[in-house]
Short mmCIF file of C-alpha atoms and ligand atoms in Angstrom, two decimals:
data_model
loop_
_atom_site.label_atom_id
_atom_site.label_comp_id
_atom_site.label_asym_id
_atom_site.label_seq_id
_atom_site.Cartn_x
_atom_site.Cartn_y
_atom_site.Cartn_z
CA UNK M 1177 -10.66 -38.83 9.85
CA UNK M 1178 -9.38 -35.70 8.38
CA UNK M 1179 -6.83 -33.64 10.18
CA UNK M 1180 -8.82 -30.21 11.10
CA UNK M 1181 -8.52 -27.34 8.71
CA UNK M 1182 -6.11 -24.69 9.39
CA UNK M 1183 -7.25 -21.01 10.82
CA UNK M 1184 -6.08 -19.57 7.78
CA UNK M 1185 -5.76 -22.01 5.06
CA UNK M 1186 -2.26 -21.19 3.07
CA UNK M 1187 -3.12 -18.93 0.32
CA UNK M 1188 -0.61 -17.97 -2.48
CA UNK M 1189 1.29 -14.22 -2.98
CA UNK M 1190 0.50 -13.47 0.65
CA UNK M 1191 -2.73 -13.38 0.68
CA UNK M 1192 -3.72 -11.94 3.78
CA UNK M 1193 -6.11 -13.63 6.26
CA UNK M 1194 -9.71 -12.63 6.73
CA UNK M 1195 -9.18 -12.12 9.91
CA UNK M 1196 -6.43 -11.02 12.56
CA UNK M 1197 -5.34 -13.47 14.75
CA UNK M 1198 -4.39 -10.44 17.31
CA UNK M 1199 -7.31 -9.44 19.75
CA UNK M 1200 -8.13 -6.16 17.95
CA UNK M 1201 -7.49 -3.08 20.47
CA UNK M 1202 -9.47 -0.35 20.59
CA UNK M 1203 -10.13 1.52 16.84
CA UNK M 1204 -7.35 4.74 16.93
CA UNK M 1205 -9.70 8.06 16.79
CA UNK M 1206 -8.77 11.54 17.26
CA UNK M 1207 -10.18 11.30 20.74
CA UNK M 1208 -8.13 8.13 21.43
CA UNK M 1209 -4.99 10.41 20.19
CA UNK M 1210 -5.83 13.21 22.55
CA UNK M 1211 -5.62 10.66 25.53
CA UNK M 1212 -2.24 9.67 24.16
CA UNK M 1213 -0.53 12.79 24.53
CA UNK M 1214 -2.50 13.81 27.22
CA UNK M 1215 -1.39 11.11 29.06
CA UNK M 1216 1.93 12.03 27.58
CA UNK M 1217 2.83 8.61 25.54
CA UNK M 1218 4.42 9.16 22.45
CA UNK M 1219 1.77 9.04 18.55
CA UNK M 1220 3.62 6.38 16.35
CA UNK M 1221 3.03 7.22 12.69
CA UNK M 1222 4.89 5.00 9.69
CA UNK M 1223 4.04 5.56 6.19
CA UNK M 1224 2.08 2.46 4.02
CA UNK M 1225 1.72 2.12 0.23
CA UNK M 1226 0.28 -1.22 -0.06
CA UNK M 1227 -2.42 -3.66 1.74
CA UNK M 1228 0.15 -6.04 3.16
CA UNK M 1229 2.87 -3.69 4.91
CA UNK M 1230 -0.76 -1.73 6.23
CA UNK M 1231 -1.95 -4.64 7.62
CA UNK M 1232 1.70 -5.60 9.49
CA UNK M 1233 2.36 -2.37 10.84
CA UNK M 1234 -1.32 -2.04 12.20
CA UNK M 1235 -0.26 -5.33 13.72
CA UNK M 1236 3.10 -4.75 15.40
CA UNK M 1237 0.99 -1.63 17.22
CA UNK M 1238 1.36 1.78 14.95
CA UNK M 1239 -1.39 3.89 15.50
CA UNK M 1240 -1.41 6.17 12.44
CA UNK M 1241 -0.28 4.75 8.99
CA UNK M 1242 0.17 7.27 6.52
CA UNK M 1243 -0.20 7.24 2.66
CA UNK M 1244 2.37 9.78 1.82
CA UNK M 1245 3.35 10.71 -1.33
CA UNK M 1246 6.72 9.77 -0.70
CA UNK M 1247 5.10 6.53 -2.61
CA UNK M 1248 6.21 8.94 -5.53
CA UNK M 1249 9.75 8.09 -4.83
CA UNK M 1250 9.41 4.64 -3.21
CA UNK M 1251 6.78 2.97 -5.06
CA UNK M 1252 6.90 5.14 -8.44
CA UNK M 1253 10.88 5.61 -8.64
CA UNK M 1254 9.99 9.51 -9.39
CA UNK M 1255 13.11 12.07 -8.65
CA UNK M 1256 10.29 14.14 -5.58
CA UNK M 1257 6.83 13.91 -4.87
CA UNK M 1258 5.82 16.76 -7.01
CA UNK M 1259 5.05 14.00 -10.04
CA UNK M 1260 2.17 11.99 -8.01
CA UNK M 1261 -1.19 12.59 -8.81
CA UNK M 1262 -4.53 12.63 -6.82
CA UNK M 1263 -5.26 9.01 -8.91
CA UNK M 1264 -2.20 6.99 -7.37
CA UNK M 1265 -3.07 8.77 -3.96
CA UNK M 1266 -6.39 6.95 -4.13
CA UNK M 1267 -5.15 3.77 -5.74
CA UNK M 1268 -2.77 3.30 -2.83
CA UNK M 1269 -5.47 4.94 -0.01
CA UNK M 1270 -7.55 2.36 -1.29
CA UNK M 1271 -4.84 -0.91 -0.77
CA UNK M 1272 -4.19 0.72 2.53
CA UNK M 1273 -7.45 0.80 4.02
CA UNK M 1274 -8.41 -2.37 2.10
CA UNK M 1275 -5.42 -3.98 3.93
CA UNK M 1276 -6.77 -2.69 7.30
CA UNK M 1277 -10.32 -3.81 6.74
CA UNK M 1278 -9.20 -7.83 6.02
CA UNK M 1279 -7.16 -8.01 9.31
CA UNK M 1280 -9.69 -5.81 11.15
CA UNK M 1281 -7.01 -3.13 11.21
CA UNK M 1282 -7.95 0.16 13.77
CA UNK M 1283 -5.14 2.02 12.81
CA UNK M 1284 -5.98 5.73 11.94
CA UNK M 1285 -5.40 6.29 8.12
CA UNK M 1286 -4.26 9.41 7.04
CA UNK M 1287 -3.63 10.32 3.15
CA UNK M 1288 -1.45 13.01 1.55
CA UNK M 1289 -3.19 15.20 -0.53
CA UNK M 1290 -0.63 15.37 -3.80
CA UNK M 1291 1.11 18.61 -5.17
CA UNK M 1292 -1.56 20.90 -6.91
CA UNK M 1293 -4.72 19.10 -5.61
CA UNK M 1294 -5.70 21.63 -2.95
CA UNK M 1295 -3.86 24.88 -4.80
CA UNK M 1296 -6.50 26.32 -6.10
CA UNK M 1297 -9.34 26.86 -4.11
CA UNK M 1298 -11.03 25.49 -0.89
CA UNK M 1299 -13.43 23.69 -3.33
CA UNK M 1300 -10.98 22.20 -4.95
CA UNK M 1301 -8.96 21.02 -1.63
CA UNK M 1302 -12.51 19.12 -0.86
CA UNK M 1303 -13.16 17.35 -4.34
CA UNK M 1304 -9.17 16.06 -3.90
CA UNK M 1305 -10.01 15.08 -0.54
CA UNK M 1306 -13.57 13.41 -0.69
CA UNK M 1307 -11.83 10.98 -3.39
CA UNK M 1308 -9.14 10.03 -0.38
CA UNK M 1309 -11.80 9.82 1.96
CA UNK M 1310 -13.87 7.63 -0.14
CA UNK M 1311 -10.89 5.56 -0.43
CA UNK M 1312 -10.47 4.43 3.17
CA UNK M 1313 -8.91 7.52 5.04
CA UNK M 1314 -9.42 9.01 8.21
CA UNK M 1315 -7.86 12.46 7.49
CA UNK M 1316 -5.95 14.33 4.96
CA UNK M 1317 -3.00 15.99 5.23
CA UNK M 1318 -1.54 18.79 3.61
CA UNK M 1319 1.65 20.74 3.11
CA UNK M 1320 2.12 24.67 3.73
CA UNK M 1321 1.92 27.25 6.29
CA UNK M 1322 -0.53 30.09 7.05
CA UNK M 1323 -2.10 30.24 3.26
CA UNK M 1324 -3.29 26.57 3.39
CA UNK M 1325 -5.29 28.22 6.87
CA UNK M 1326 -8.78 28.74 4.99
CA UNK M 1327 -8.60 25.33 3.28
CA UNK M 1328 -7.91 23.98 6.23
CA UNK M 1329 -10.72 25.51 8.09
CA UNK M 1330 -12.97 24.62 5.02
CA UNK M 1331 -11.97 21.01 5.14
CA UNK M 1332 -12.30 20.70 9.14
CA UNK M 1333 -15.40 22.62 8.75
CA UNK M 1334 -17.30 20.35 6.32
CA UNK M 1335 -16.12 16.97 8.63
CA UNK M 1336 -12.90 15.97 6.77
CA UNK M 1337 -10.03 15.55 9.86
CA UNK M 1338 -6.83 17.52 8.46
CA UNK M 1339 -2.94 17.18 9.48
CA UNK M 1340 -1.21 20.09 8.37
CA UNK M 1341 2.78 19.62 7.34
CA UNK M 1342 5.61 22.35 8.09
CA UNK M 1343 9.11 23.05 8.13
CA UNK M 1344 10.53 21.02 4.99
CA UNK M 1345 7.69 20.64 2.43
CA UNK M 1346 8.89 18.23 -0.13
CA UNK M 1347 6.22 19.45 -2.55
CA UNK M 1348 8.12 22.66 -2.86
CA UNK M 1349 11.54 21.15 -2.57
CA UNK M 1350 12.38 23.16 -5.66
CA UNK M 1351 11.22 26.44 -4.36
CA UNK M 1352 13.39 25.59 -1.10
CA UNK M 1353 16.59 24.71 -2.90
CA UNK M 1354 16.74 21.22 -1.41
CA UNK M 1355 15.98 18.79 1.23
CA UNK M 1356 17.29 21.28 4.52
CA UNK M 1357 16.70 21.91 7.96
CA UNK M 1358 14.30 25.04 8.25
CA UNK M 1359 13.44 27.57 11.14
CA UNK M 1360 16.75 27.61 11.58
CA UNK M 1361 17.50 31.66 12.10
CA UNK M 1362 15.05 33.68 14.72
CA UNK M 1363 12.91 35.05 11.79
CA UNK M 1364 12.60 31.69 9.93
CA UNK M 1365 11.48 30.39 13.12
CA UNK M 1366 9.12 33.42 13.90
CA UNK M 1367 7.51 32.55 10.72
CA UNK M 1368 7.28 28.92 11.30
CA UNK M 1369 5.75 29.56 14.90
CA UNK M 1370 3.11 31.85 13.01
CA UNK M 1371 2.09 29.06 10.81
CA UNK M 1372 1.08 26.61 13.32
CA UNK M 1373 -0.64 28.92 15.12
CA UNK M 1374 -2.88 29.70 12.66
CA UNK M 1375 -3.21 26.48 11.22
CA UNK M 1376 -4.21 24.92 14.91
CA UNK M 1377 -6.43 28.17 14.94
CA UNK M 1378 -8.17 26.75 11.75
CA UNK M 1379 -8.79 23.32 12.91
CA UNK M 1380 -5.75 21.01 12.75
CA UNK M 1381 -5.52 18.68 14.71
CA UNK M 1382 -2.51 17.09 13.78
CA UNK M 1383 0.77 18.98 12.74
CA UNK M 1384 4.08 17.15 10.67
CA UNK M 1385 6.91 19.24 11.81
CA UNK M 1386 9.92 17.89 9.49
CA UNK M 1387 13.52 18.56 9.33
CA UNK M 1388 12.95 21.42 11.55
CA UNK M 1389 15.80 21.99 14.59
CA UNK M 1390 14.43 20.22 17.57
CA UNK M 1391 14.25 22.75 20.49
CA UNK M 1392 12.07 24.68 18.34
CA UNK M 1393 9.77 21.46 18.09
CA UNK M 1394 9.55 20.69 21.64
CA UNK M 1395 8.90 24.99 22.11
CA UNK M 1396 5.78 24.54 19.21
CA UNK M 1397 4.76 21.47 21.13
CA UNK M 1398 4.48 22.77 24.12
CA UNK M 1399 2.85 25.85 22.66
CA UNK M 1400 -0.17 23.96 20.62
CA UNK M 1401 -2.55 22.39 23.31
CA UNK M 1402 -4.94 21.37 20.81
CA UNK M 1403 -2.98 19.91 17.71
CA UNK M 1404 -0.20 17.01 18.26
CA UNK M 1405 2.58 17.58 16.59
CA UNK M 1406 4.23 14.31 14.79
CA UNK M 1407 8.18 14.83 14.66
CA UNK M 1408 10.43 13.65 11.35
CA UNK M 1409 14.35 15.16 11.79
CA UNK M 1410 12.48 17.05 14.56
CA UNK M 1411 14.00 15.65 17.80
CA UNK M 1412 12.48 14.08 20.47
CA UNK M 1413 10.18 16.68 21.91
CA UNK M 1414 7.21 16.66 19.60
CA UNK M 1415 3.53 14.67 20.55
CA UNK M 1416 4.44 11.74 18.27
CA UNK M 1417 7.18 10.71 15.47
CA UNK M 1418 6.58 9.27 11.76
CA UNK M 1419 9.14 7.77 9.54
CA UNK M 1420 9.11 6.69 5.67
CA UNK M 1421 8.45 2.93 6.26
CA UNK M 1422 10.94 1.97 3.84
CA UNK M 1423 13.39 3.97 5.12
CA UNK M 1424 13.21 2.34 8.83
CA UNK M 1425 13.07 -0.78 7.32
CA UNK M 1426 16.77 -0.22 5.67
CA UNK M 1427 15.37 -0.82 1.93
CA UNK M 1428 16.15 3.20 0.89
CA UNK M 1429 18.04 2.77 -2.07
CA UNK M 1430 19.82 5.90 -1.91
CA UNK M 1431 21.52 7.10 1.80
CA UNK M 1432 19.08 7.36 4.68
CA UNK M 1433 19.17 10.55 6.12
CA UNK M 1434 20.65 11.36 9.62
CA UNK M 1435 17.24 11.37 11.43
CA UNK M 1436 16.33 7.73 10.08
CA UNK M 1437 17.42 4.76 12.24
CA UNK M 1438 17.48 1.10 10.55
CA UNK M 1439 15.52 -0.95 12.78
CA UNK M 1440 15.70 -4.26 10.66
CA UNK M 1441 19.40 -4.42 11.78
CA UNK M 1442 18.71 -5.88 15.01
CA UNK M 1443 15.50 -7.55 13.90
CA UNK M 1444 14.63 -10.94 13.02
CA UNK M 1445 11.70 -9.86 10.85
CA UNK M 1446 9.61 -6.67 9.66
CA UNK M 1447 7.05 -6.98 11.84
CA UNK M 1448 9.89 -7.35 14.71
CA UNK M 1449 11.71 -4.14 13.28
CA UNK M 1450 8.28 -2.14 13.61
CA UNK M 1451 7.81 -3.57 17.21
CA UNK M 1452 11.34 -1.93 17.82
CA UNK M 1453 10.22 1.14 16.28
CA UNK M 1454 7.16 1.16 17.95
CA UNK M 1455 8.79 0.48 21.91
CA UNK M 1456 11.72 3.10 21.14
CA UNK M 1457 9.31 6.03 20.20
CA UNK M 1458 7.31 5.18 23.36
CA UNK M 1459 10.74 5.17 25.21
CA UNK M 1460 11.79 7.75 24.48
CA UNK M 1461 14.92 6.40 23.26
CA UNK M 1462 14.15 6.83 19.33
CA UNK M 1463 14.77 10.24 18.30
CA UNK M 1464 17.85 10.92 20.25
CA UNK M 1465 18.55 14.23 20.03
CA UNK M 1466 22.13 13.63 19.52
CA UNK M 1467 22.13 11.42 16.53
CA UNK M 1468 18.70 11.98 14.96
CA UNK M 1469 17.83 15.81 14.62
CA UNK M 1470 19.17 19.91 14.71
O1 KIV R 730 5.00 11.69 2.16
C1 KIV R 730 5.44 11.35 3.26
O2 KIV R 730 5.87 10.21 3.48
C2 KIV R 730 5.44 12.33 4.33
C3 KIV R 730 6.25 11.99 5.55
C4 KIV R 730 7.68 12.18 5.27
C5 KIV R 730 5.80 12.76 6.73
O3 KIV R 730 4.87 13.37 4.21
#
């Protein structure tokens, strides 16, 4: 007699399975991230470039993955992100959600829409973001304060789900003379507060706030009942944290910055350093304020 075939028969260059062996939970919606914070547990967010690293993150319990365009430096080897176009966006949207769909992944996919996509015009902002959409993702996120406002309200209006991103905007790292804290002085933090306003007031519902000094975080928090603010160099105060994936995974090949901790030091495996990630955000005892943020 034959021995019984194996769940997942071996398949080569990690292949993954058709199926996940982990009782799927519930699929992550924007309702489903409402009860979150209002129920005041912490939104896990890690970035994913590729079907694989989607599919073990989903596993080890993230809710949101995130195609940034951070793949620009991490999967591209560009100098910023201002270099990646709408194209590898949707190539890598499409591995992502691809990745999700084999395992039955129901984490909620969110894609960056790349420098000068969504510049020019509302109309523009939706052509850039139907080809994410059509790709696999949930919602699209953008960087800028209060002039992205009517694209945003454009977006949300015609169905598309939009995060908005503050506070350091890598896209215009140029125009901000590096990677720094900002909202540091009263006014730059007026300003800041301004901009979420009015982007919640247009429809966000989800806010990056990075490398921005964390009691002014935890004050916006506080302040924007009806978009969840996701926290990266932003202390411990905000609705949810994200992290480049790489970078928490200790594979940056330049110096990770202060608010990045390496959680594949004390793991055994990535999907164990995710797990770690993933149990100290809902801690509470990854940010701490003392070692991770302004
Ligand atoms: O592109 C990206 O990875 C991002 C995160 C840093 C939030 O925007």
């Amino acid at each position: 007699m034959n021995p019984p075939a194996p769940a997942h028969p071996a398949s080569p260059y990690g292949t993954l399975p058709t199926a996940s062996p982990m009782p799927p939970r519930k699929p992550i919606s924007l309702p489903r991230l409402a009860q979150l914070r209002a129920a005041g547990e912490k939104i896990t967010m890690l970035t994913a470039y590729d079907a694989t690293f989607a599919a073990v993150a989903d596993a080890a319990g993230v809710e949101c993955l995130l195609v940034g365009d951070s793949l620009g430096m991490v999967c591209q080897g560009l100098p910023s992100t201002v270099g990646v176009t709408l194209e590898a966006m949707r190539y890598h949207t499409e591995s992502v959600a691809r990745g999700l769909q084999r395992v039955q992944g129901t984490a909620w996919l969110i894609a960056d829409l790349p420098f000068a996509s969504y510049h020019e015009s509302p109309e523009q902002a939706l052509r850039s973001a139907a080809a994410l959409m059509q790709a696999g993702a949930h919602m699209v996120k953008l960087e800028g304060g209060g002039w992205t406002a009517p694209t945003v309200r454009f977006l949300v209006e015609r169905g598309i789900p939009v995060c908005a991103h503050l506070g350091l905007t890598p896209q215009t790292v140029h125009a901000l003379g590096g990677y720094r804290v900002q909202g540091k002085d009263e006014q730059a933090a007026a300003t800041l507060r301004r901009h979420a306003l009015e982007l919640q007031d247009a429809g966000a519902a989800m806010l990056v706030l990075e490398m921005v000094p964390a009691p002014l975080a935890a004050a916006l928090t506080a302040e924007l009942a009806h978009c969840a603010t996701i926290g990266i160099g932003a202390g411990s105060g905000t609705a949810g944290q994200v992290l480049v994936m790489h970078d928490m995974l200790g594979i940056n090949l330049g110096r990770n910055p202060k608010f990045v901790r390496d959680f594949m030091q004390d793991a055994g495996s990535v999907r164990g350093a995710i797990e770690a990630y993933v149990a100290a955000v809902k801690n509470g005892s990854f940010p701490d304020n003392t070692l991770h943020a302004w």
